[in-house]
Coordinates of C-alpha atoms in Angstrom, one line a residue:
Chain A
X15 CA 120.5 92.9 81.1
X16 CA 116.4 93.3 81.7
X17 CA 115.4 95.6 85.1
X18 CA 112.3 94.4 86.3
X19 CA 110.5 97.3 88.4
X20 CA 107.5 97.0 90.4
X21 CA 105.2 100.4 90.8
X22 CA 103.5 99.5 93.6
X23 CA 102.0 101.8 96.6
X24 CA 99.7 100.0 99.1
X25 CA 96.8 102.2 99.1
X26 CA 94.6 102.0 95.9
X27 CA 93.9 104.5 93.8
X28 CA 97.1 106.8 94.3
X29 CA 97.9 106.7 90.6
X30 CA 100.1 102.9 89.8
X31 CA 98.5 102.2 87.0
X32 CA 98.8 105.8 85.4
X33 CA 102.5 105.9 86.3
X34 CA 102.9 102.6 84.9
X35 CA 101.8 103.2 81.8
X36 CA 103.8 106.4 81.6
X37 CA 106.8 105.3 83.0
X38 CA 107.1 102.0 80.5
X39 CA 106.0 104.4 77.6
X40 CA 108.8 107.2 78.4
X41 CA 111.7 104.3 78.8
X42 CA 110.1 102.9 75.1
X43 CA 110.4 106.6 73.9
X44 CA 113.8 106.5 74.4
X45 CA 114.6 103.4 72.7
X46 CA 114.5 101.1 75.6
X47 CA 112.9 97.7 74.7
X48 CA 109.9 97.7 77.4
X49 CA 106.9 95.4 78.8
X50 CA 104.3 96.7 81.3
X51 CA 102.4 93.7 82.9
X52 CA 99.4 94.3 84.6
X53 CA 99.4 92.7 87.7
X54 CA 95.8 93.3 89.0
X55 CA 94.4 89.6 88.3
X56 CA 90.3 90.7 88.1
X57 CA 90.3 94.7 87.8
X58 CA 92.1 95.0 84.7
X59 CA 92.8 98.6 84.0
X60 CA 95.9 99.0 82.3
X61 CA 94.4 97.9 79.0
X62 CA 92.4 100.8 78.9
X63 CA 94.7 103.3 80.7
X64 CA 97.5 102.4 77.4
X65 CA 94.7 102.6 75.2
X66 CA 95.0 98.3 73.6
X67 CA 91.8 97.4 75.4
X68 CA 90.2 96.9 72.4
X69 CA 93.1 94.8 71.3
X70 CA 93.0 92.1 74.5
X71 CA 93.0 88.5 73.3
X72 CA 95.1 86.4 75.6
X73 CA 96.1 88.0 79.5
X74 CA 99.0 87.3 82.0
X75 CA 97.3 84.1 83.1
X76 CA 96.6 82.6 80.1
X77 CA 100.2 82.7 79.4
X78 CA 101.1 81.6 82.7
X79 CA 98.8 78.5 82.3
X80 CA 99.8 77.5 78.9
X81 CA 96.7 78.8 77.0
X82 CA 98.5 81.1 74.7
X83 CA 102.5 81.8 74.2
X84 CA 104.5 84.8 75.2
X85 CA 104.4 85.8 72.0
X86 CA 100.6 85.6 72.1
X87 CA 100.2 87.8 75.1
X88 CA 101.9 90.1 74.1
X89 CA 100.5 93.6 72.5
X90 CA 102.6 95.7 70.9
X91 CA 101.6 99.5 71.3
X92 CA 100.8 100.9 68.2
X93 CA 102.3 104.6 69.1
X94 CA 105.7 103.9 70.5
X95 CA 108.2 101.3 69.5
X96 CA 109.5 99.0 71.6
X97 CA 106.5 98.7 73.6
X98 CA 104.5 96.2 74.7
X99 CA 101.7 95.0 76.9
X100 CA 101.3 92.1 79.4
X101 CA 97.1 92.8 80.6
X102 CA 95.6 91.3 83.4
X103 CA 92.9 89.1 83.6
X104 CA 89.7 90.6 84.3
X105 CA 87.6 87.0 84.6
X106 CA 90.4 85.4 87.3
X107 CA 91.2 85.9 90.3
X108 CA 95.1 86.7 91.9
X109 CA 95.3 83.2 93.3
X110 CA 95.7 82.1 88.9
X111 CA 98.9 83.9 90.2
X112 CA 102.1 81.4 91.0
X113 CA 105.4 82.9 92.1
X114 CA 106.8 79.6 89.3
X115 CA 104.4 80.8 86.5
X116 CA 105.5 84.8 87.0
X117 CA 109.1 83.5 87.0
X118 CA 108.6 81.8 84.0
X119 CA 106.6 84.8 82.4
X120 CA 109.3 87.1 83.4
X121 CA 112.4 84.7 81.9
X122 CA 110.5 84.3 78.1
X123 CA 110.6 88.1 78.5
X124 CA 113.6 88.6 79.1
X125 CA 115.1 86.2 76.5
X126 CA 113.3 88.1 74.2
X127 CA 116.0 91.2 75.5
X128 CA 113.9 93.2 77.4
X129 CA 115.6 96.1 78.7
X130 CA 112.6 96.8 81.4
X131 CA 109.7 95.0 82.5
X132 CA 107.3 97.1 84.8
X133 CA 105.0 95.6 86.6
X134 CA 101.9 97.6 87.9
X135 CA 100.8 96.2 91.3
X136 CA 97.3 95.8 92.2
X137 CA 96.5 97.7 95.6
X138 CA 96.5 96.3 99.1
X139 CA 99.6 93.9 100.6
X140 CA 98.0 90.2 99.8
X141 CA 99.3 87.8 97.4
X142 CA 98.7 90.0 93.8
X143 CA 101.0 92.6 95.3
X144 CA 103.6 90.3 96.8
X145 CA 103.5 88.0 93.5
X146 CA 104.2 91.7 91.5
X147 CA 106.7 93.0 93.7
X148 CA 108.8 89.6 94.1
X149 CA 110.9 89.2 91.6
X150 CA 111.6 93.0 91.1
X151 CA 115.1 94.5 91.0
X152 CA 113.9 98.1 92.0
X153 CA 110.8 99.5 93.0
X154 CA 108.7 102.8 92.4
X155 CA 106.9 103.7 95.6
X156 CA 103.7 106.1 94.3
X157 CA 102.6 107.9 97.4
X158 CA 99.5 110.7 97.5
X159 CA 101.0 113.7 99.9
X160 CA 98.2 112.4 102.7
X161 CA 98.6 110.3 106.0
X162 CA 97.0 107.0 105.2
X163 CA 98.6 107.1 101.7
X164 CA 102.2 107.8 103.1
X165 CA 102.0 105.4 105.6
X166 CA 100.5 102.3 103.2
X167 CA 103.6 103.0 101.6
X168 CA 105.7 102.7 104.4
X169 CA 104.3 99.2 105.2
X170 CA 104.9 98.6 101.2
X171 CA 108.5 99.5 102.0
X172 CA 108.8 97.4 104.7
X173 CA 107.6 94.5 103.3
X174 CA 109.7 94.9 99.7
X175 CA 112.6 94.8 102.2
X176 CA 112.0 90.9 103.8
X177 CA 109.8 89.9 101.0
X178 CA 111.3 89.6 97.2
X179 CA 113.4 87.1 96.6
X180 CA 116.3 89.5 96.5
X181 CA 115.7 89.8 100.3
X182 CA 115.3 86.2 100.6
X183 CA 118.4 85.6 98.8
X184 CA 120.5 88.0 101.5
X185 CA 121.3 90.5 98.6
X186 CA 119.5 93.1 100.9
X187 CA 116.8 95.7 100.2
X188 CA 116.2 96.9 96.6
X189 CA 116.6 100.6 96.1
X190 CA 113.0 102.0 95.9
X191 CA 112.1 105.5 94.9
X192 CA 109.4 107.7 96.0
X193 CA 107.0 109.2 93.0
X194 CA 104.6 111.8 94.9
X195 CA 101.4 112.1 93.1
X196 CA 98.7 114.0 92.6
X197 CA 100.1 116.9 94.3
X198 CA 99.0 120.2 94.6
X199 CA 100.9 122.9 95.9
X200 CA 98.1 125.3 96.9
X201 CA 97.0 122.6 98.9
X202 CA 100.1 122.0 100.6
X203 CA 100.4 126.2 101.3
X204 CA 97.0 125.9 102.8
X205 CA 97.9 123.1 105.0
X206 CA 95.2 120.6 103.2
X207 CA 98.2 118.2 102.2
X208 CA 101.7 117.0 103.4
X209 CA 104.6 119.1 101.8
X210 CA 107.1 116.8 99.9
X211 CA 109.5 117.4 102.3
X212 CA 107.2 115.9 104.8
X213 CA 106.5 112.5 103.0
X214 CA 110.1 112.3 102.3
X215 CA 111.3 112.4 105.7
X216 CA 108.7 110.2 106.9
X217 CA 109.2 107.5 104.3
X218 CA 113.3 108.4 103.9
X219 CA 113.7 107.4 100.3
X220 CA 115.1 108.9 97.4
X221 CA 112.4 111.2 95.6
X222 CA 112.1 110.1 91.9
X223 CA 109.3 112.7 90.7
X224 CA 106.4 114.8 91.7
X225 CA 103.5 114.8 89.5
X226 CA 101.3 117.5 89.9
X227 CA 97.4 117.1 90.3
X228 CA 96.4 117.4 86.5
X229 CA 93.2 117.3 84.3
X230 CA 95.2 115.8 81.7
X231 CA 95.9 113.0 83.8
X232 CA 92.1 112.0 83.7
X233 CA 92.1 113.1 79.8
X234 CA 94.4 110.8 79.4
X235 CA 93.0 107.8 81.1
X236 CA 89.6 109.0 79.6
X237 CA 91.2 108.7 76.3
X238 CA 93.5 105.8 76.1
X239 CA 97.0 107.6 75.9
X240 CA 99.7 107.3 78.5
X241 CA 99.5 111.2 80.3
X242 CA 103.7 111.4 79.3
X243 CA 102.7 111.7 75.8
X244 CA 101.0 114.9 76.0
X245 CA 104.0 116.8 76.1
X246 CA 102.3 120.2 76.8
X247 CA 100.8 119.1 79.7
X248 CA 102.5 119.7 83.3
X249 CA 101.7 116.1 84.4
X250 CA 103.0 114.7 81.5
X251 CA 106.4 116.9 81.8
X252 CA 106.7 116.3 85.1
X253 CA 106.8 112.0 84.0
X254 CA 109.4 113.0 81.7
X255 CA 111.3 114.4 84.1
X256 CA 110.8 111.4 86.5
X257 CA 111.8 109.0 83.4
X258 CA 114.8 110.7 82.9
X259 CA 116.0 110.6 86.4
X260 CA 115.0 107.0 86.3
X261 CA 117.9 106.6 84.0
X262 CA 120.0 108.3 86.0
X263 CA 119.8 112.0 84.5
X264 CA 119.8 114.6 86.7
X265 CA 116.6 117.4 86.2
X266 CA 115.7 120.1 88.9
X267 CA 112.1 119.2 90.4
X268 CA 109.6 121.5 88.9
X269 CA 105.6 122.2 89.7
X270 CA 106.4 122.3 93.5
X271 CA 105.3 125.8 93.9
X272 CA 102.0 127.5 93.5
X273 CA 101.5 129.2 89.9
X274 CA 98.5 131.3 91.2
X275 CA 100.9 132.5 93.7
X276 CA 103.6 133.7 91.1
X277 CA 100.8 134.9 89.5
X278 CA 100.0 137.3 92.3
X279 CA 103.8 138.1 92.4
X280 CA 104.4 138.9 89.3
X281 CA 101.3 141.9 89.9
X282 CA 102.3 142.9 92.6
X283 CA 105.9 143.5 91.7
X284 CA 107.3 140.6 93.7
Chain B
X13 CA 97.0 83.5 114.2
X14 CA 98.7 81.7 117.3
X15 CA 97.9 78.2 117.1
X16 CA 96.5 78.4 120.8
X17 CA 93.7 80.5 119.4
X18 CA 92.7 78.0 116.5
X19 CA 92.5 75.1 119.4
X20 CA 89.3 75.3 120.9
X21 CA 90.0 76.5 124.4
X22 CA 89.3 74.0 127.2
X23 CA 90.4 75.8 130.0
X24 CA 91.7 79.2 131.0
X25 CA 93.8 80.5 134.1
X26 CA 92.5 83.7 135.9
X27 CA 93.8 85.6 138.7
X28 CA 91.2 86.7 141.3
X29 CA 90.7 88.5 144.4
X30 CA 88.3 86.3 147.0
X31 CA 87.2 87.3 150.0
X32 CA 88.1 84.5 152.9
X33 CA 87.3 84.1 156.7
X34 CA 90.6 83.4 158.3
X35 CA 90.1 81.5 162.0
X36 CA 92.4 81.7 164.5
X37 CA 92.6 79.3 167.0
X38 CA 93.9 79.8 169.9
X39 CA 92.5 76.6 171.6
X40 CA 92.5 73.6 170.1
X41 CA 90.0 71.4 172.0
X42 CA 87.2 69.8 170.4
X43 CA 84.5 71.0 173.5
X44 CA 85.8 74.6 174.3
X45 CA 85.5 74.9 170.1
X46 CA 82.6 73.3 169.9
X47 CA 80.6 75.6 172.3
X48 CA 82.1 79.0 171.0
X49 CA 82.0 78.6 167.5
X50 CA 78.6 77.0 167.7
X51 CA 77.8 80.2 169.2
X52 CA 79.4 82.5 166.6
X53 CA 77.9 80.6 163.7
X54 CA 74.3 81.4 165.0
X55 CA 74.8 84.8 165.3
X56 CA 76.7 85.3 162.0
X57 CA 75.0 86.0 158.6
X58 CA 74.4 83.3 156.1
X59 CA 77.5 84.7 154.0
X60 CA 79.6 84.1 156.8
X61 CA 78.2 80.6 157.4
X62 CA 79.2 79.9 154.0
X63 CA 82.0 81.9 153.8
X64 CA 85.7 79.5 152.7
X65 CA 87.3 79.6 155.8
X66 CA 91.6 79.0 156.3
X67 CA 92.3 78.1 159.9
X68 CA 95.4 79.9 161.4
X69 CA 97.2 78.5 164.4
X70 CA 97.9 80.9 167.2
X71 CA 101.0 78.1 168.8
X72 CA 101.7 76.1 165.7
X73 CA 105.0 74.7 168.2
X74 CA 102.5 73.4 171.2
X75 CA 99.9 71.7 168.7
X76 CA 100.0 68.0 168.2
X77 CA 98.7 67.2 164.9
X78 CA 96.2 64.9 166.9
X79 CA 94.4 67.8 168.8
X80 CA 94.1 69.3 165.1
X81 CA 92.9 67.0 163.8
X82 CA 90.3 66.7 166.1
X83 CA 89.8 70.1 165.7
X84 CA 89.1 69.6 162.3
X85 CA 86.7 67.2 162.6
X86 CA 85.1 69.3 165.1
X87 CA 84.7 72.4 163.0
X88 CA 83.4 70.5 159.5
X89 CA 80.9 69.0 161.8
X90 CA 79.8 72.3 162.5
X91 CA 79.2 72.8 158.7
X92 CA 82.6 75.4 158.5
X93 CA 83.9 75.6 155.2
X94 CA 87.2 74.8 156.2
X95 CA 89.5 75.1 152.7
X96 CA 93.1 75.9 154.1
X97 CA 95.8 75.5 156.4
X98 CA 97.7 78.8 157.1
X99 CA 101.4 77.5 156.4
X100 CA 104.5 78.1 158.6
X101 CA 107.3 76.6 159.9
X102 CA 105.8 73.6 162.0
X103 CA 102.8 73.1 159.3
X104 CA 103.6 72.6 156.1
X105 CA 101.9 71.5 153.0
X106 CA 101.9 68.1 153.8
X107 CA 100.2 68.5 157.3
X108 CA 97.4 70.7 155.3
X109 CA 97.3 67.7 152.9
X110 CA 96.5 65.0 155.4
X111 CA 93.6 67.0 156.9
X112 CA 92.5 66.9 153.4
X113 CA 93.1 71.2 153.1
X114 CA 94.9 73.5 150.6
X115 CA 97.9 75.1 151.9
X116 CA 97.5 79.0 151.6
X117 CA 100.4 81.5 153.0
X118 CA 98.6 84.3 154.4
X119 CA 102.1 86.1 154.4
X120 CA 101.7 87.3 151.5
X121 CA 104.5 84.7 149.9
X122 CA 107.2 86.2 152.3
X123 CA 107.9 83.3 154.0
X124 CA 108.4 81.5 150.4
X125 CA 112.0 81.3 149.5
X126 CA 112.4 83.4 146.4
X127 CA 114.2 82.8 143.3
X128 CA 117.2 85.3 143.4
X129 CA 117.3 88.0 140.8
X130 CA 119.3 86.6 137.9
X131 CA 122.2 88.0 137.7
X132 CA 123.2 91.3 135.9
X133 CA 124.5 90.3 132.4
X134 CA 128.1 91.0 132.5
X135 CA 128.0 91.7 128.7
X136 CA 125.4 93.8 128.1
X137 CA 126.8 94.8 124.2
X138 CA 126.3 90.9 123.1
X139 CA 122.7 91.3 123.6
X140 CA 122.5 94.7 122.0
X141 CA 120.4 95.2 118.4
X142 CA 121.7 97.8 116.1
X143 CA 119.0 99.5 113.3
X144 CA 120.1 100.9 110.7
X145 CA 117.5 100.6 108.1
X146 CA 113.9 102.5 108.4
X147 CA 111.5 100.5 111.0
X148 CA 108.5 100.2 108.7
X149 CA 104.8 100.8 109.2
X150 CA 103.7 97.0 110.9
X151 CA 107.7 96.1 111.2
X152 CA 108.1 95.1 114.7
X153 CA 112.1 94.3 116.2
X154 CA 112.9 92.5 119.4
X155 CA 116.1 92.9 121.4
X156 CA 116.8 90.6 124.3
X157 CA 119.3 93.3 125.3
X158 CA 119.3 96.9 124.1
X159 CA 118.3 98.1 120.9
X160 CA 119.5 101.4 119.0
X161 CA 117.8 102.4 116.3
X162 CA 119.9 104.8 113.8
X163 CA 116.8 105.5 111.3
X164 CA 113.1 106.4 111.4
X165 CA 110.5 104.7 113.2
X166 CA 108.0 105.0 111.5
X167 CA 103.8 105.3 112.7
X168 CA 102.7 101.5 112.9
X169 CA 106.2 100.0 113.5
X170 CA 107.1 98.8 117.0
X171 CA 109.9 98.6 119.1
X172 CA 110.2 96.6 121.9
X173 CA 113.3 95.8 124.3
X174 CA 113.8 93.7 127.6
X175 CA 116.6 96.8 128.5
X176 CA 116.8 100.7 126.8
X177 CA 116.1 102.0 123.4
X178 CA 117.9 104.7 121.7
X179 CA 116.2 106.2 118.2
X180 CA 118.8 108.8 116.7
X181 CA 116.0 109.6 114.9
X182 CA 112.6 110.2 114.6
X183 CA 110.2 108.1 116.7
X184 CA 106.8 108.2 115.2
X185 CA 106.2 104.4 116.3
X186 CA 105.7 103.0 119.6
X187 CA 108.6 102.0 121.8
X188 CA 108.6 99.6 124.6
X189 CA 111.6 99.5 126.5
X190 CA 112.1 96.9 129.7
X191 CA 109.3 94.7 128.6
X192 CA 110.5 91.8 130.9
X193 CA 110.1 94.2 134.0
X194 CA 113.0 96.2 134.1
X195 CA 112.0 99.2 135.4
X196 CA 115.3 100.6 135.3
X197 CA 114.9 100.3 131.4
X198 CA 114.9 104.1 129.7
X199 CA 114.0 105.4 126.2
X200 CA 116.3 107.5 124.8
X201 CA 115.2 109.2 121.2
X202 CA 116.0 112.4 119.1
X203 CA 112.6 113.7 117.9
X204 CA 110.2 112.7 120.1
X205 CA 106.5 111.9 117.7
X206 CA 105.9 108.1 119.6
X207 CA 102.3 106.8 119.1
X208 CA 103.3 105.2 122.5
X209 CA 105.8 105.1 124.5
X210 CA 106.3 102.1 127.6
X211 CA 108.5 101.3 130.3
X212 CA 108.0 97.7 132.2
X213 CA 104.7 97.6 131.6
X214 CA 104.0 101.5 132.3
X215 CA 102.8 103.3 129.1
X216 CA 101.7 106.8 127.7
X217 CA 100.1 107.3 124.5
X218 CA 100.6 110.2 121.9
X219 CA 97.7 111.6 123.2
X220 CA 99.0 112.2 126.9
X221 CA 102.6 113.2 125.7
X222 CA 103.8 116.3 127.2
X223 CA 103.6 118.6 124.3
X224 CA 106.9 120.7 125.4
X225 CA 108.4 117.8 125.0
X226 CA 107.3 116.7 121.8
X227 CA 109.4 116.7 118.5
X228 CA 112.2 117.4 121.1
X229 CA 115.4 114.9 122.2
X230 CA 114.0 113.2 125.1
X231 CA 114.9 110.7 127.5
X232 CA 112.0 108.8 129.7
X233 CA 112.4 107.0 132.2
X234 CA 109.8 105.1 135.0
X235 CA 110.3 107.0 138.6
X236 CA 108.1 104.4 140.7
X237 CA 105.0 104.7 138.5
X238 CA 105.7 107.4 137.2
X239 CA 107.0 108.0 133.8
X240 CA 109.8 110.8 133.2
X241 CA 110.0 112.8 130.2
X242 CA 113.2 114.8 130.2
X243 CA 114.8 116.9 127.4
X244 CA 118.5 116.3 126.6
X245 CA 120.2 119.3 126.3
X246 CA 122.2 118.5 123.0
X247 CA 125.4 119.7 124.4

């Protein structure tokens, strides 16, 4: 049975791409036979984000218009096993995108028993995002704690309830989970950001993970390795923890609270 | 888009206050007119003298249509710019027709028959809409009847309903509650945060909330044109 997830959010630049990478690299970690499609027809970036760019031959449209096979597409990571990536294409355009041809893409993959297919969405509520989010049996919400981040993902969560063919088919909303990015808890003490509490009970979903604001997110990107596989890094913990509650495990939320503030406790006797 | 938008618009309807010379007459023959509003005319302004002009009978029961017409003739030839006929009882649309002039009540529409009030809806639970998901940012619900929201209402969503709306919940949309006219329609909600709240047409935005009453249960409701904001007491 294959789960295909979109990781979508509304607003650009709120992290999709990085938690799609890690995401479909922790569920390969453990064992789970995974593709990651990038969705974002004309700014690829997940190429480089999974490190393969220099790998690229044949993108999600050439397969979808017969240029190349599956097979083809296809690029197997070279760290983890059961791994593989779907990039966009950068010289295209989203209307290359066909609800049939996606449908298509996503069956080949699935007969070749994938257990999860993620697709990374590209930013904004036109076609690219509807096209990623369509056929989707779940979805990861990726929210920044700030106003017009929050509420692009409300209107994301909104339209994922009328608009994949799940909805259209009557079978009702598909469970979506909330992924806070990005956050920083000094900030939210100082009143600079929302508080996780406050984006989940303006967005009332289930929280899936909260990835703390992180220079080894941008090391990462910067040098090709999905962030979960630096395994000392708070960022990269905290998408292990989200993985494994993505499968259902249960894990207390950690880097909520201010270190420099324990800091101070811990001198002071507190 | 509406489609009306993408047709190139020939014509448009607007509703506008004029200004118009009503002229009552209280004698109807041709020299006695003649002589005084000559006279009038000559000492009026040019705005007046141009000025659409709807003739109002003082005995509408003792004037043959004959002597009005005459009247008529009378007054055009003065250069009047006669337009309408004041309707009643004993002149009617018709009479204003063959004098070739509109038909204006100057009543105010009192004297028009009314259509009666439909009809209180006997069962008002049919009609009611029951929400139990989230209202989304740019989700927008209708109910012909009432509508009770269970869920959040989110910033950007929209409510709107021809009778009352409950949100047991947070309201961070906007909510607009009688929007046929009822302005017995009230807004009932749990955590008051509304971007904009409206009753029959009345409205307040967030900005001119009453802060005590904000993030509080509150029920509005329209007191003549006045909107209400009053906190339930939870008990």
């Amino acid at each position: 049975m294959t789960k295909i997830v979109v990781v979508t959010s509304g607003k650009g630049g709120v992290g999709k791409t990085t938690t799609s990478a890690a995401l479909a690299t922790g569920l390969a970690q453990r064992g789970h036979k995974t593709t990651v499609i990038d969705f974002d027809v004309g700014l690829r970036n997940l190429d480089l984000i999974m490190g393969c760019e220099r790998r690229v031959v044949y993108d999600l449209v050439n397969v979808i218009n017969g240029d190349a096979n599956l097979k083809q597409g296809l690029i197997k990571d070279k760290r983890v096993e059961d791994l593989y990536i779907l990039p966009a294409s950068q010289t295209r355009d989203k209307d290359a995108l066909t609800l049939e041809g996606v449908e298509k893409v996503l069956d080949g993959l699935k007969e070749m028993g994938m257990e999860y297919i993620i697709c990374d969405s590209p930013a904004g509520i036109e076609k690219g995002a509807l096209t990623a989010a369509y056929f989707a049996d779940e979805a990861v919400v990726v929210t920044n704690p700030e106003v017009s981040s929050v509420r692009d993902s409300d209107r994301i969560l909104g339209i994922l309830s009328s608009k994949t063919r799940k909805a259209e088919q009557g079978e009702g909303d598909i469970p979506a989970r909330l992924l806070l990015t990005r956050y920083s808890p000094e900030r939210v003490e100082s009143g600079q950001m929302l508080s996780v509490e406050d984006v989940k009970e303006i967005l009332a979903i289930d929280l899936l993970g909260v990835i703390p604001e992180s220079q080894a997110v941008l090391n990462a990107s910067n040098s090709g390795s999905p962030v979960i596989l630096d395994r000392d890094s708070d960022a990269g913990q905290a998408y292990e923890d989200a993985v494994a509650r993505f499968l259902g495990e249960t894990r207390e939320h950690r880097f909520l609270t201010s270190t420099k503030k324990s800091l101070f406790g811990r001198l002071f006797g507190g | 888009m509406t489609v009306a938008s993408e047709e190139k618009a020939v014509l448009e309807f607007k509703g506008r206050m004029l200004m118009m010379t009503v002229l009552h007459l209280k004698d109807l023959d041709p020299n006695t007119l003649h002589r005084e509003v000559g006279r009038r005319l000559d000492e009026a302004a040019q705005w007046l003298r141009d000025a659409p002009v709807v003739i109002d009978l003082a005995d509408p029961e003792n004037s043959s249509q004959i002597e009005l017409l005459a009247a008529v003739d009378t007054l055009r030839g003065l250069g009047v710019n006669l337009v309408a006929l004041a309707r009643n009882a004993h002149l009617d649309a018709d009479t204003a027709a063959m004098l070739g002039l509109g038909s204006i009540s100057l009543a105010g529409g009192r004297d028009v028959p009314r259509p009666e009030p439909a009809p209180a809806s006997q069962t008002p639970a049919a009609d009611t809409l029951v929400v139990e998901q989230p209202v989304r940012s740019g989700q927008q619900i209708y109910s012909h009847g009432d509508l009770i929201v269970l869920a959040p209402v989110s910033t950007g969503a929209e409510l709107l309903a021809e009778g009352h709306i409950h949100v047991y919940n947070t309201l961070r949309g906007r909510a607009l509650a009688g929007v046929r006219g009822n302005t017995a329609a009230r807004i009932f909600c749990q955590d008051l945060d509304a971007e904009l709240v409206s009753i029959a047409g009345h409205y307040r935005v967030a900005e001119d909330l009453p802060d005590n009453q904000r993030r509080k249960a509150v029920q509005i409701t329209l007191d003549g044109d006045a909107m209400r904001f009053v906190e339930l007491s939870g008990k």
